[in-house]
XYZ file of C-alpha atoms in Angstrom:
421
model
C 0.000 0.000 0.000
C 1.465 3.418 -0.971
C 2.819 5.252 2.079
C 1.048 8.530 1.257
C -2.357 6.897 1.428
C -4.446 7.597 4.524
C -5.580 4.902 6.961
C -8.936 5.778 8.473
C -12.477 4.508 8.965
C -15.282 4.809 6.480
C -17.172 7.053 8.899
C -14.219 9.455 9.033
C -13.963 9.434 5.244
C -17.659 10.038 4.487
C -21.003 10.214 6.295
C -23.750 7.870 5.169
C -27.387 8.618 5.961
C -30.627 6.759 5.510
C -32.896 7.972 2.694
C -36.369 9.435 3.059
C -39.865 7.935 2.966
C -41.908 8.742 -0.108
C -45.121 6.681 -0.376
C -46.622 6.327 -3.850
C -49.600 8.476 -2.829
C -47.295 11.428 -2.096
C -45.340 11.318 -5.358
C -45.898 14.083 -7.869
C -45.035 14.085 -11.553
C -41.617 15.568 -12.205
C -38.070 14.949 -13.414
C -36.297 14.378 -10.084
C -35.012 10.779 -9.900
C -36.164 8.672 -6.966
C -33.264 6.382 -6.049
C -33.857 3.124 -4.194
C -31.523 0.251 -3.318
C -31.790 -0.945 -6.924
C -31.219 2.427 -8.618
C -33.573 4.951 -10.174
C -37.073 3.593 -9.543
C -39.236 6.571 -10.494
C -39.458 10.351 -10.591
C -40.846 13.105 -8.363
C -41.281 16.861 -8.431
C -39.042 17.599 -5.422
C -35.408 16.802 -4.600
C -34.080 16.030 -1.143
C -30.360 15.922 -1.965
C -28.132 18.052 -4.173
C -26.004 16.423 -6.854
C -23.535 14.880 -7.243
C -24.672 12.044 -5.051
C -23.790 8.462 -4.200
C -26.449 5.953 -3.159
C -26.227 2.335 -2.045
C -28.704 -0.210 -0.747
C -29.693 -0.305 2.914
C -32.119 -3.231 2.608
C -32.678 -5.905 -0.008
C -30.139 -5.238 -2.764
C -26.750 -4.799 -1.101
C -23.500 -3.867 -2.778
C -24.987 -1.913 -5.686
C -23.683 1.664 -5.796
C -25.122 4.462 -7.924
C -23.509 7.766 -8.872
C -26.226 10.391 -9.369
C -25.479 13.483 -11.430
C -28.710 15.443 -10.840
C -30.504 16.502 -7.666
C -32.433 13.485 -6.382
C -34.622 11.877 -3.712
C -33.000 8.867 -1.970
C -35.596 6.410 -0.650
C -35.536 4.967 2.829
C -34.394 1.574 1.488
C -31.087 3.218 0.592
C -28.151 4.976 2.187
C -26.743 8.113 0.575
C -23.565 10.075 1.215
C -24.624 13.169 3.130
C -21.069 14.477 3.586
C -18.098 13.615 1.353
C -15.739 15.380 3.805
C -13.499 16.654 1.013
C -13.289 13.392 -0.910
C -14.045 13.221 -4.624
C -17.701 12.133 -5.001
C -17.183 9.977 -8.092
C -14.148 8.302 -6.523
C -16.317 7.480 -3.515
C -18.874 5.832 -5.797
C -16.149 3.505 -7.085
C -14.565 3.051 -3.681
C -17.841 1.850 -2.149
C -18.095 -0.839 -4.847
C -15.098 -2.547 -3.216
C -16.724 -2.706 0.252
C -18.138 -6.076 1.350
C -21.540 -4.844 2.509
C -22.651 -8.327 3.552
C -19.971 -8.239 6.267
C -21.931 -5.376 7.850
C -25.372 -6.924 7.306
C -27.667 -8.059 10.096
C -27.997 -11.425 8.259
C -31.815 -11.310 8.507
C -34.144 -12.918 5.955
C -33.983 -9.595 4.107
C -30.372 -8.439 4.563
C -29.932 -4.943 5.919
C -26.812 -2.840 6.395
C -26.065 -1.463 9.848
C -24.854 2.062 9.098
C -22.883 2.359 12.350
C -21.073 -0.902 11.690
C -20.351 0.236 8.154
C -18.915 3.529 9.431
C -16.460 1.554 11.572
C -14.915 -0.257 8.588
C -11.153 0.270 8.282
C -10.161 1.751 4.919
C -7.131 3.208 3.145
C -7.579 5.956 0.558
C -5.295 7.974 -1.722
C -4.809 11.750 -1.632
C -7.427 13.881 -3.353
C -5.509 14.315 -6.631
C -5.118 10.570 -7.021
C -8.782 10.099 -6.094
C -9.703 12.488 -8.888
C -7.381 10.746 -11.355
C -8.866 7.331 -10.531
C -12.374 8.734 -10.886
C -11.344 10.315 -14.198
C -10.063 7.019 -15.644
C -12.959 4.853 -14.474
C -15.468 7.611 -15.202
C -14.256 7.953 -18.793
C -14.947 4.239 -19.304
C -18.405 4.502 -17.738
C -19.225 7.640 -19.738
C -18.301 5.890 -22.989
C -20.364 2.839 -21.996
C -23.337 5.089 -21.268
C -22.909 6.959 -24.571
C -22.737 3.667 -26.477
C -25.888 2.422 -24.786
C -27.793 5.607 -25.562
C -26.647 5.476 -29.180
C -27.654 1.816 -29.412
C -31.114 2.570 -28.045
C -31.536 5.325 -30.642
C -30.373 3.106 -33.519
C -32.590 0.250 -32.331
C -35.558 2.610 -32.083
C -34.949 3.838 -35.642
C -34.864 0.295 -37.052
C -37.972 -0.668 -35.080
C -39.824 2.470 -36.198
C -39.164 1.629 -39.851
C -40.242 -1.983 -39.280
C -43.435 -0.865 -37.549
C -44.314 1.638 -40.277
C -43.758 -0.771 -43.166
C -44.882 -4.101 -41.688
C -47.287 -3.357 -38.816
C -49.039 -0.098 -39.693
C -48.514 -0.618 -43.455
C -47.872 3.125 -43.758
C -46.619 3.133 -47.380
C -49.565 0.967 -48.509
C -52.126 3.125 -46.731
C -50.584 6.264 -48.204
C -50.769 4.878 -51.746
C -54.329 3.662 -51.137
C -55.219 7.263 -50.236
C -53.591 8.552 -53.409
C -50.582 9.999 -51.574
C -46.853 9.474 -51.942
C -45.395 7.480 -49.012
C -43.522 9.927 -46.793
C -39.751 9.780 -46.878
C -39.452 7.025 -49.495
C -37.608 7.260 -52.786
C -39.867 6.689 -55.762
C -38.193 3.363 -56.571
C -38.830 2.056 -53.041
C -42.384 3.428 -52.891
C -43.156 1.632 -56.155
C -42.443 -1.725 -54.498
C -45.488 -1.434 -52.207
C -49.023 -2.347 -53.311
C -51.840 0.194 -53.010
C -54.508 -2.058 -51.484
C -55.117 -3.899 -48.221
C -56.904 -7.261 -48.352
C -57.962 -9.889 -45.821
C -55.838 -13.049 -45.553
C -56.656 -15.696 -42.938
C -58.648 -13.198 -40.946
C -55.927 -10.528 -41.038
C -55.775 -7.343 -43.066
C -52.486 -7.283 -45.006
C -51.129 -5.611 -48.134
C -52.275 -7.201 -51.370
C -49.917 -9.925 -52.577
C -48.285 -10.500 -49.200
C -48.628 -13.923 -47.613
C -48.975 -15.368 -44.121
C -47.271 -18.678 -43.433
C -45.350 -20.598 -40.807
C -41.701 -20.053 -39.955
C -41.090 -23.569 -41.230
C -42.584 -22.649 -44.608
C -40.188 -19.723 -44.838
C -37.083 -21.781 -43.994
C -38.131 -24.501 -46.456
C -38.637 -21.957 -49.259
C -35.198 -20.426 -48.828
C -33.201 -23.574 -48.045
C -32.978 -23.106 -44.296
C -33.784 -25.340 -41.330
C -35.080 -25.466 -37.775
C -33.317 -27.833 -35.397
C -32.692 -28.525 -31.724
C -29.273 -27.819 -30.254
C -27.092 -30.669 -28.977
C -28.549 -32.735 -26.147
C -26.816 -33.199 -22.818
C -25.716 -36.652 -23.869
C -23.739 -35.059 -26.715
C -22.195 -32.212 -24.741
C -21.519 -32.551 -21.005
C -20.676 -29.871 -18.463
C -17.257 -31.526 -18.140
C -16.619 -30.717 -21.810
C -16.470 -26.977 -21.149
C -13.001 -25.443 -21.228
C -11.431 -22.111 -20.272
C -10.990 -20.969 -23.880
C -12.139 -22.221 -27.242
C -15.346 -21.999 -29.269
C -18.130 -20.073 -27.455
C -21.275 -22.138 -26.825
C -24.523 -20.140 -26.653
C -26.770 -21.096 -23.734
C -30.261 -19.767 -22.865
C -28.804 -17.467 -20.206
C -26.685 -15.775 -22.907
C -29.726 -14.601 -24.893
C -31.145 -11.162 -24.136
C -32.720 -8.364 -26.186
C -32.081 -10.138 -29.504
C -28.379 -10.351 -28.736
C -25.851 -12.884 -27.488
C -24.361 -11.665 -24.229
C -20.754 -12.563 -23.396
C -20.675 -12.104 -19.631
C -21.310 -15.771 -18.758
C -20.434 -17.505 -22.020
C -18.871 -20.971 -21.824
C -16.428 -22.540 -24.267
C -15.878 -25.922 -25.836
C -12.772 -27.330 -27.483
C -12.477 -26.980 -31.256
C -12.607 -30.762 -31.524
C -16.008 -30.825 -29.799
C -17.261 -27.959 -31.961
C -16.239 -29.907 -35.070
C -17.897 -33.051 -33.745
C -21.084 -30.999 -33.371
C -20.511 -28.981 -36.548
C -24.176 -29.147 -37.610
C -24.916 -26.917 -34.603
C -22.376 -24.200 -35.469
C -24.087 -20.892 -36.244
C -23.820 -18.564 -39.228
C -24.603 -14.830 -39.595
C -28.348 -14.415 -40.046
C -29.213 -17.461 -37.923
C -31.616 -17.090 -35.008
C -31.007 -18.925 -31.722
C -33.902 -19.518 -29.341
C -33.996 -20.493 -25.698
C -35.569 -23.977 -25.705
C -36.557 -23.980 -22.022
C -38.014 -21.480 -19.584
C -38.268 -18.039 -21.129
C -38.911 -19.411 -24.614
C -39.817 -16.011 -26.072
C -36.157 -14.959 -26.135
C -34.024 -15.199 -29.246
C -30.741 -13.813 -30.533
C -29.947 -12.771 -34.091
C -26.480 -14.065 -34.956
C -24.022 -11.620 -36.498
C -20.654 -11.930 -38.184
C -18.899 -11.793 -34.817
C -20.584 -15.048 -33.732
C -19.852 -16.984 -36.930
C -18.817 -20.552 -36.082
C -19.979 -20.429 -32.465
C -22.034 -23.323 -31.167
C -25.786 -23.369 -30.659
C -25.492 -24.946 -27.224
C -27.617 -27.269 -25.149
C -30.969 -25.810 -24.159
C -31.235 -23.826 -27.402
C -32.811 -24.159 -30.838
C -31.401 -23.017 -34.158
C -33.417 -21.324 -36.912
C -31.519 -20.959 -40.189
C -33.447 -18.803 -42.628
C -31.367 -19.768 -45.651
C -28.657 -17.913 -47.539
C -31.129 -16.551 -50.102
C -33.449 -14.933 -47.555
C -33.288 -11.117 -48.002
C -33.506 -9.874 -44.390
C -32.839 -11.892 -41.221
C -33.346 -8.636 -39.287
C -36.940 -8.506 -40.532
C -37.656 -11.959 -39.101
C -35.887 -11.119 -35.825
C -37.963 -7.969 -35.320
C -41.113 -9.847 -36.352
C -40.415 -12.590 -33.794
C -39.878 -9.901 -31.151
C -43.367 -8.433 -31.666
C -45.531 -8.782 -28.515
C -48.208 -10.830 -30.292
C -45.659 -13.295 -31.672
C -43.858 -13.610 -28.335
C -47.227 -14.312 -26.734
C -48.063 -16.889 -29.422
C -44.824 -18.756 -28.761
C -45.393 -18.787 -24.993
C -48.958 -20.044 -25.404
C -47.932 -22.874 -27.743
C -44.843 -23.984 -25.811
C -45.043 -27.460 -24.285
C -45.168 -27.929 -20.507
C -46.959 -26.110 -17.700
C -44.241 -25.674 -15.059
C -41.298 -25.327 -17.468
C -42.308 -24.234 -20.997
C -40.338 -25.973 -23.749
C -39.961 -25.271 -27.451
C -39.610 -27.913 -30.113
C -39.263 -27.886 -33.887
C -43.005 -28.400 -34.344
C -43.856 -25.208 -32.417
C -41.258 -23.085 -34.191
C -42.316 -24.421 -37.593
C -45.826 -23.108 -36.953
C -44.922 -19.599 -35.729
C -46.943 -17.262 -37.994
C -44.881 -14.971 -40.210
C -46.084 -12.197 -42.508
C -44.181 -12.483 -45.781
C -43.822 -9.348 -47.943
C -42.211 -9.565 -51.374
C -38.458 -10.176 -51.442
C -37.675 -6.805 -53.027
C -39.431 -4.993 -50.164
C -37.495 -7.055 -47.609
C -34.266 -6.270 -49.437
C -35.075 -2.549 -49.387
C -35.809 -2.726 -45.660
C -32.552 -4.574 -45.065
C -30.487 -1.958 -46.898
C -31.817 0.736 -44.570
C -32.286 -1.040 -41.233
C -29.461 -3.578 -41.024
C -26.657 -0.948 -40.915
C -28.484 0.648 -37.956
C -28.787 -2.709 -36.191
C -25.171 -3.637 -36.977
C -23.865 -0.379 -35.494
C -26.006 -0.978 -32.415
C -24.419 -4.437 -32.051
C -20.934 -2.938 -32.458
C -21.669 -0.369 -29.751
C -22.980 -3.045 -27.389
C -19.936 -5.237 -27.933
C -17.585 -2.315 -27.296
C -19.513 -1.549 -24.104
C -19.069 -5.131 -22.902
C -15.316 -4.866 -23.542
C -15.072 -1.517 -21.757
C -17.106 -2.829 -18.804
C -14.743 -5.798 -18.461
C -11.756 -3.422 -18.532
C -13.362 -1.180 -15.920
C -14.125 -4.131 -13.660
C -10.513 -5.292 -13.946
C -9.030 -1.873 -13.241
C -11.363 -0.826 -10.438
C -10.073 -3.041 -7.569
C -6.457 -2.574 -8.657
C -6.743 1.228 -8.680
C -8.760 1.424 -5.472
C -6.326 -0.835 -3.610
C -3.191 0.925 -4.884
C -1.947 -2.227 -6.614
C -2.014 -0.169 -9.808
C -0.927 3.452 -9.464
C -1.933 6.396 -11.642
C 1.156 8.052 -13.129
C 1.105 11.833 -13.405
C -2.235 12.273 -11.634
C -2.043 16.064 -11.967
C -1.984 15.865 -15.774
C -4.839 13.355 -15.912
C -7.001 15.441 -13.598
C -6.219 18.545 -15.665
C -7.555 16.852 -18.767
C -10.731 15.790 -16.993
C -11.616 19.174 -15.548
């Protein structure tokens, strides 16, 4: 531990205070964040604490720490820093992430932190300039992660808005039916849409479009629907520290494959199970539990394994827009259809028969191709941003304990702080 660092107690470093009651009946519409033990949980018209602020859980969720940049209302389930006593507020938010809050819990059925016990914790902290430099480094990573996430949400919203206009509201078709030019479309694209709505299988759809099963679509374009490898083919003992990533149900969220808990198999096992290796444009479903979830496979996941507990939908190399199918399958009515038709009461399960029957609205290929040219670059950039955020988060989580403990020092803290201010 660096000699210039101060040995003290947490209570001498900062003062923590319990948050304030705010029953639902007393809340008024506003923009002031209400911060509970799990983060921002609503908004109110009045603030109790000036920003910047640091909040952590007092009951229930322990160990989560939130840095708040606007005036806020901390709830009584949380503790907030009432007095930073000259310490850098953002540094304190990172510092508290390294505290073992469970060691100061009353160990009840619902764990609760004893503030007085927490204040007595022995700590060592760097001088203010080094605090600010550490906060600057970690904060820059968090700021970039937040920017990426906001950009991804915007890009995703743009792709979804286009999908909804073309394939849910049928905006271009309705405009042409009314004798108007579809807003925002080039003439060549507008010409691809029909100018009438007709009824097909009890649904109103654009003239010439079809409704069929997902299995019909994959058959038409040379694709397939199959179950991932069974447990008898791939055992838990087959997983290795590095190799070919194997996608499990827990890795599927928000139409993406998440890397945080991914497992790996040896290349030899991946080759043995080569029929389950995924390609860009494939869709991987959770086969058990939350069967509504799927992930659209991108170039980054090429050659990964559709793991046990999953199902693979391959649309076929000739299909114009995998993104269209992914967004269609993510529609609330389709998600509900899948849940209702899954097998099993206590643990819903998918099989090839269910996925084959999932209803899909099929526009003409040239319309799907036009959609793909516009929407897929938006979705791809969103994926790139998310992947960068995962990498930055892993870097932050590696650096944080090393910087806070002094194992890794910040060279030239004055210069770093100067660039941040």
